[in-house]
Amino acid sequence: MHILKGSPNVIPRAHRKKNTRIDETGFYPLRGPFKNVALLPFSLRLLGGGGSGRGEKSVSKMAAVWPSGPSAPEAATARLLGVLWFVSVTTGPWGAVATSAGGEESPKCEDLKVGQYICKDPKINDATQEPVNCTNYTAHVSCFPAPNITCKDSSGNETHFTGNEVGFFKPISCRNVNGYSYKVAVALSLFLGWLGADRFYLGYPALGLLKFCTVGFCGIGSLIDFILISMQIVGPSDGSSYIIDYYGTRLTRLSITNETYRKTQLYP
């Protein structure tokens, strides 16, 4: 029989139901679904009154079964459960949220969103009409975070910006030029194309000589070359780009290959 210390199911002697028997240990079993639950003995001595006999015998049995304090295994188990609870709170989702809220790191200035910074226009070389620091088709411009923005600059230092400090350098695309002017090529094709001057200028001497000998293929070849050069389809023979005003009219070619990312089209 298991004895439950401090059980809320203790039934005083004055409140036991009719026909409820008392066994030799002084317990009052419950009926129904709780009939197998053993109850603590009722004793007047426990309630501050007098009593003797069966009540004292029951109290002595209860004291023998239940010690006055928790045993060593129970205390160790309680401590272990407390440690596990503390670890789960500090390293779990609640702890992660508290840590992130307490010490949030500043983002890099390069990761700022559009509108949180402004970049200056690049300095243009008058001879090439490209940014002065153009290398390998890439140039860099200085960008200034907006006032009251805190981020890590290009050196990795966390800085609170006022709008006048350079936060990072943004890369921009530029073109490789080698001295071939777009305006000169168009003018030669328009006025001296029938002599092949445009092809000589762009580095195609064989086609230039052929046009010179055939008077621009009877004018048809000169007209075709003028259209191709005007649309920037035919360029210098070394693969470089035309020198065109940086803020002028430029042709950007778009091509699609197997490596081109194709966004999924959504149809209603």
CSV table of C-alpha atoms in Angstrom, one decimal:
chain,number,residue,atom,x,y,z
A,1,MET,CA,0.0,0.0,0.0
A,2,HIS,CA,1.3,3.5,-1.0
A,3,ILE,CA,0.9,6.2,1.5
A,4,LEU,CA,0.5,9.7,0.1
A,5,LYS,CA,1.9,12.4,2.4
A,6,GLY,CA,-0.1,15.6,2.5
A,7,SER,CA,-2.8,14.1,0.2
A,8,PRO,CA,-5.8,16.4,-0.4
A,9,ASN,CA,-8.0,13.3,-0.3
A,10,VAL,CA,-7.9,13.0,3.5
A,11,ILE,CA,-11.4,12.5,4.8
A,12,PRO,CA,-12.0,13.4,8.4
A,13,ARG,CA,-13.7,10.9,10.6
A,14,ALA,CA,-16.7,13.3,11.0
A,15,HIS,CA,-17.3,13.5,7.3
A,16,ARG,CA,-16.9,9.8,6.3
A,17,LYS,CA,-19.9,8.4,4.5
A,18,LYS,CA,-22.2,5.7,5.9
A,19,ASN,CA,-20.9,2.2,5.5
A,20,THR,CA,-17.3,3.4,5.0
A,21,ARG,CA,-15.2,0.9,6.9
A,22,ILE,CA,-11.9,1.6,8.7
A,23,ASP,CA,-9.2,-0.9,8.2
A,24,GLU,CA,-6.6,-1.8,10.7
A,25,THR,CA,-4.3,1.0,9.7
A,26,GLY,CA,-6.9,3.7,10.3
A,27,PHE,CA,-7.2,4.7,6.6
A,28,TYR,CA,-10.5,5.8,5.0
A,29,PRO,CA,-10.5,4.5,1.4
A,30,LEU,CA,-12.6,6.3,-1.2
A,31,ARG,CA,-15.3,4.7,-3.3
A,32,GLY,CA,-15.7,4.8,-7.0
A,33,PRO,CA,-12.7,5.5,-9.3
A,34,PHE,CA,-10.6,6.5,-6.3
A,35,LYS,CA,-11.2,3.3,-4.3
A,36,ASN,CA,-7.6,2.2,-4.8
A,37,VAL,CA,-6.1,5.4,-3.5
A,38,ALA,CA,-4.9,5.1,0.1
A,39,LEU,CA,-5.6,8.1,2.3
A,40,LEU,CA,-3.7,9.4,5.3
A,41,PRO,CA,-5.1,8.6,8.7
A,42,PHE,CA,-7.1,11.1,10.4
A,43,SER,CA,-5.9,12.0,13.9
A,44,LEU,CA,-7.1,14.6,16.3
A,45,ARG,CA,-3.5,15.2,17.4
A,46,LEU,CA,-2.7,16.4,13.9
A,47,LEU,CA,-5.4,19.0,14.2
A,48,GLY,CA,-4.2,20.3,17.5
A,49,GLY,CA,-6.6,18.3,19.6
A,50,GLY,CA,-6.2,15.3,21.8
A,51,GLY,CA,-6.4,11.7,20.9
A,52,SER,CA,-4.8,8.4,21.5
A,53,GLY,CA,-5.0,4.8,20.5
A,54,ARG,CA,-5.5,4.2,16.8
A,55,GLY,CA,-4.7,7.8,15.8
A,56,GLU,CA,-1.4,7.7,17.5
A,57,LYS,CA,-0.6,4.4,16.0
A,58,SER,CA,-1.4,5.8,12.5
A,59,VAL,CA,0.8,8.9,13.1
A,60,SER,CA,3.7,6.7,14.2
A,61,LYS,CA,3.3,4.6,11.0
A,62,MET,CA,3.2,7.7,8.8
A,63,ALA,CA,6.3,9.1,10.5
A,64,ALA,CA,8.1,5.8,9.9
A,65,VAL,CA,7.2,5.8,6.2
A,66,TRP,CA,7.8,9.5,5.4
A,67,PRO,CA,11.0,11.1,6.6
A,68,SER,CA,11.1,14.7,7.9
A,69,GLY,CA,13.1,16.0,4.9
A,70,PRO,CA,13.7,15.1,1.3
A,71,SER,CA,16.1,12.3,0.6
A,72,ALA,CA,19.4,12.7,-1.3
A,73,PRO,CA,18.2,11.3,-4.6
A,74,GLU,CA,15.2,13.6,-4.6
A,75,ALA,CA,17.3,16.7,-3.9
A,76,ALA,CA,19.8,15.8,-6.7
A,77,THR,CA,16.9,15.3,-9.1
A,78,ALA,CA,15.4,18.7,-8.2
A,79,ARG,CA,18.8,20.4,-8.7
A,80,LEU,CA,19.2,18.6,-12.1
A,81,LEU,CA,15.8,19.7,-13.3
A,82,GLY,CA,16.5,23.3,-12.2
A,83,VAL,CA,19.8,23.3,-14.2
A,84,LEU,CA,18.1,21.9,-17.3
A,85,TRP,CA,15.3,24.5,-17.1
A,86,PHE,CA,17.9,27.3,-16.8
A,87,VAL,CA,19.9,26.0,-19.8
A,88,SER,CA,16.8,25.6,-21.9
A,89,VAL,CA,15.7,29.2,-21.2
A,90,THR,CA,19.0,30.9,-21.8
A,91,THR,CA,20.0,28.9,-24.9
A,92,GLY,CA,16.5,28.4,-26.4
A,93,PRO,CA,14.4,30.7,-28.5
A,94,TRP,CA,13.6,32.9,-25.6
A,95,GLY,CA,17.3,33.3,-24.8
A,96,ALA,CA,18.1,34.0,-28.4
A,97,VAL,CA,15.4,36.7,-28.6
A,98,ALA,CA,16.7,38.3,-25.4
A,99,THR,CA,20.3,38.3,-26.7
A,100,SER,CA,19.4,39.7,-30.1
A,101,ALA,CA,17.3,42.4,-28.5
A,102,GLY,CA,20.0,43.3,-26.0
A,103,GLY,CA,23.0,43.5,-28.4
A,104,GLU,CA,22.0,44.0,-32.0
A,105,GLU,CA,25.0,44.5,-34.3
A,106,SER,CA,25.1,47.4,-36.8
A,107,PRO,CA,24.8,46.3,-40.4
A,108,LYS,CA,27.5,47.0,-43.0
A,109,CYS,CA,27.1,50.3,-44.9
A,110,GLU,CA,27.2,48.3,-48.2
A,111,ASP,CA,24.0,46.5,-47.0
A,112,LEU,CA,22.0,49.7,-46.5
A,113,LYS,CA,18.7,50.0,-48.4
A,114,VAL,CA,18.0,52.4,-51.2
A,115,GLY,CA,17.1,55.8,-49.7
A,116,GLN,CA,19.5,55.3,-46.7
A,117,TYR,CA,22.5,56.6,-48.7
A,118,ILE,CA,23.4,58.8,-51.6
A,119,CYS,CA,26.3,58.3,-54.1
A,120,LYS,CA,28.1,61.0,-55.9
A,121,ASP,CA,28.5,61.0,-59.7
A,122,PRO,CA,31.8,59.6,-60.9
A,123,LYS,CA,34.5,61.9,-62.1
A,124,ILE,CA,34.7,61.6,-65.8
A,125,ASN,CA,37.9,61.7,-67.9
A,126,ASP,CA,37.5,64.2,-70.7
A,127,ALA,CA,39.7,62.1,-73.1
A,128,THR,CA,38.0,58.7,-72.6
A,129,GLN,CA,34.6,59.9,-71.3
A,130,GLU,CA,34.7,57.1,-68.7
A,131,PRO,CA,35.3,57.3,-64.9
A,132,VAL,CA,38.9,58.1,-64.1
A,133,ASN,CA,39.4,55.0,-62.0
A,134,CYS,CA,37.9,52.6,-64.5
A,135,THR,CA,39.8,49.2,-64.3
A,136,ASN,CA,38.6,45.9,-65.7
A,137,TYR,CA,35.2,47.4,-66.7
A,138,THR,CA,34.6,48.5,-63.1
A,139,ALA,CA,34.8,51.8,-61.3
A,140,HIS,CA,33.9,52.9,-57.8
A,141,VAL,CA,32.0,55.9,-56.5
A,142,SER,CA,31.9,57.2,-53.0
A,143,CYS,CA,28.6,56.9,-51.1
A,144,PHE,CA,27.4,58.8,-48.1
A,145,PRO,CA,24.9,57.3,-45.6
A,146,ALA,CA,22.0,59.5,-44.5
A,147,PRO,CA,22.2,61.4,-41.3
A,148,ASN,CA,21.6,59.5,-38.0
A,149,ILE,CA,22.5,56.2,-39.7
A,150,THR,CA,24.9,53.9,-37.8
A,151,CYS,CA,26.7,51.2,-39.8
A,152,LYS,CA,30.1,49.7,-40.3
A,153,ASP,CA,32.2,51.6,-42.9
A,154,SER,CA,34.7,50.2,-45.4
A,155,SER,CA,37.3,49.8,-42.7
A,156,GLY,CA,35.0,47.8,-40.4
A,157,ASN,CA,34.5,50.6,-37.9
A,158,GLU,CA,31.0,51.3,-36.5
A,159,THR,CA,30.3,54.9,-37.2
A,160,HIS,CA,27.3,57.2,-36.6
A,161,PHE,CA,27.1,59.3,-39.8
A,162,THR,CA,25.9,62.9,-40.1
A,163,GLY,CA,25.6,62.8,-43.9
A,164,ASN,CA,29.1,64.2,-44.8
A,165,GLU,CA,31.2,61.1,-44.2
A,166,VAL,CA,32.0,58.4,-46.8
A,167,GLY,CA,30.5,55.1,-45.8
A,168,PHE,CA,31.5,52.8,-48.6
A,169,PHE,CA,32.5,52.8,-52.3
A,170,LYS,CA,29.9,51.4,-54.7
A,171,PRO,CA,31.1,49.6,-57.8
A,172,ILE,CA,29.7,50.8,-61.2
A,173,SER,CA,30.3,49.4,-64.7
A,174,CYS,CA,32.4,51.2,-67.2
A,175,ARG,CA,33.7,50.5,-70.7
A,176,ASN,CA,37.1,49.9,-72.2
A,177,VAL,CA,38.0,52.5,-74.8
A,178,ASN,CA,41.1,52.7,-77.0
A,179,GLY,CA,40.8,56.1,-78.8
A,180,TYR,CA,38.1,55.4,-81.4
A,181,SER,CA,35.5,58.1,-81.4
A,182,TYR,CA,31.9,57.4,-82.3
A,183,LYS,CA,31.3,60.8,-83.8
A,184,VAL,CA,34.3,60.5,-86.1
A,185,ALA,CA,33.3,57.0,-87.3
A,186,VAL,CA,29.8,58.1,-88.1
A,187,ALA,CA,31.0,61.2,-90.0
A,188,LEU,CA,33.5,59.2,-92.0
A,189,SER,CA,30.9,56.6,-92.9
A,190,LEU,CA,28.4,59.3,-94.0
A,191,PHE,CA,30.7,61.4,-96.1
A,192,LEU,CA,33.6,59.1,-97.1
A,193,GLY,CA,32.1,55.7,-96.8
A,194,TRP,CA,32.2,55.1,-100.5
A,195,LEU,CA,36.0,55.4,-100.3
A,196,GLY,CA,36.2,53.0,-97.4
A,197,ALA,CA,37.5,55.6,-94.9
A,198,ASP,CA,35.2,54.3,-92.1
A,199,ARG,CA,36.6,50.8,-92.4
A,200,PHE,CA,40.2,52.1,-92.5
A,201,TYR,CA,39.5,54.1,-89.4
A,202,LEU,CA,38.0,51.2,-87.4
A,203,GLY,CA,40.9,48.9,-88.3
A,204,TYR,CA,39.5,46.9,-91.2
A,205,PRO,CA,42.0,47.7,-94.0
A,206,ALA,CA,40.9,44.8,-96.3
A,207,LEU,CA,37.2,45.9,-96.3
A,208,GLY,CA,38.3,49.5,-96.7
A,209,LEU,CA,40.4,48.7,-99.7
A,210,LEU,CA,37.5,46.7,-101.2
A,211,LYS,CA,35.1,49.5,-100.7
A,212,PHE,CA,37.6,51.9,-102.2
A,213,CYS,CA,38.0,49.8,-105.4
A,214,THR,CA,34.3,49.2,-105.8
A,215,VAL,CA,33.2,52.7,-104.9
A,216,GLY,CA,31.4,51.4,-101.8
A,217,PHE,CA,30.0,48.4,-103.6
A,218,CYS,CA,28.2,50.8,-105.8
A,219,GLY,CA,26.9,52.7,-102.8
A,220,ILE,CA,25.0,49.7,-101.3
A,221,GLY,CA,27.9,48.8,-99.1
A,222,SER,CA,28.4,52.3,-97.9
A,223,LEU,CA,24.7,52.6,-96.9
A,224,ILE,CA,24.8,49.3,-95.0
A,225,ASP,CA,28.0,50.3,-93.1
A,226,PHE,CA,26.5,53.6,-92.2
A,227,ILE,CA,23.5,51.9,-90.6
A,228,LEU,CA,25.7,49.4,-88.8
A,229,ILE,CA,28.1,52.0,-87.4
A,230,SER,CA,25.3,54.4,-86.4
A,231,MET,CA,23.6,51.6,-84.4
A,232,GLN,CA,27.0,50.7,-82.9
A,233,ILE,CA,26.7,47.2,-84.2
A,234,VAL,CA,30.1,47.5,-86.0
A,235,GLY,CA,32.8,48.8,-83.6
A,236,PRO,CA,36.6,49.0,-83.5
A,237,SER,CA,38.4,45.9,-84.6
A,238,ASP,CA,40.3,45.5,-81.3
A,239,GLY,CA,37.0,44.9,-79.4
A,240,SER,CA,37.1,48.1,-77.5
A,241,SER,CA,34.1,50.5,-77.3
A,242,TYR,CA,33.5,53.8,-78.9
A,243,ILE,CA,34.4,57.0,-77.1
A,244,ILE,CA,30.9,58.4,-76.5
A,245,ASP,CA,29.9,61.2,-74.2
A,246,TYR,CA,29.3,59.7,-70.8
A,247,TYR,CA,25.8,61.2,-70.6
A,248,GLY,CA,25.2,60.9,-74.3
A,249,THR,CA,23.4,58.3,-76.4
A,250,ARG,CA,24.8,54.8,-75.8
A,251,LEU,CA,23.6,51.4,-77.0
A,252,THR,CA,23.4,48.6,-74.5
A,253,ARG,CA,23.2,45.2,-75.9
A,254,LEU,CA,21.0,42.6,-74.2
A,255,SER,CA,21.6,38.9,-74.9
A,256,ILE,CA,20.1,35.7,-73.5
A,257,THR,CA,22.0,32.5,-72.9
A,258,ASN,CA,21.5,29.3,-71.1
A,259,GLU,CA,23.0,30.9,-68.0
A,260,THR,CA,20.5,33.8,-68.1
A,261,TYR,CA,18.1,33.8,-65.1
A,262,ARG,CA,14.5,33.8,-66.4
A,263,LYS,CA,11.9,35.1,-64.0
A,264,THR,CA,8.8,33.0,-63.8
A,265,GLN,CA,5.9,34.7,-65.6
A,266,LEU,CA,2.7,34.9,-63.7
A,267,TYR,CA,-0.5,35.1,-65.8
A,268,PRO,CA,-3.9,36.0,-64.4
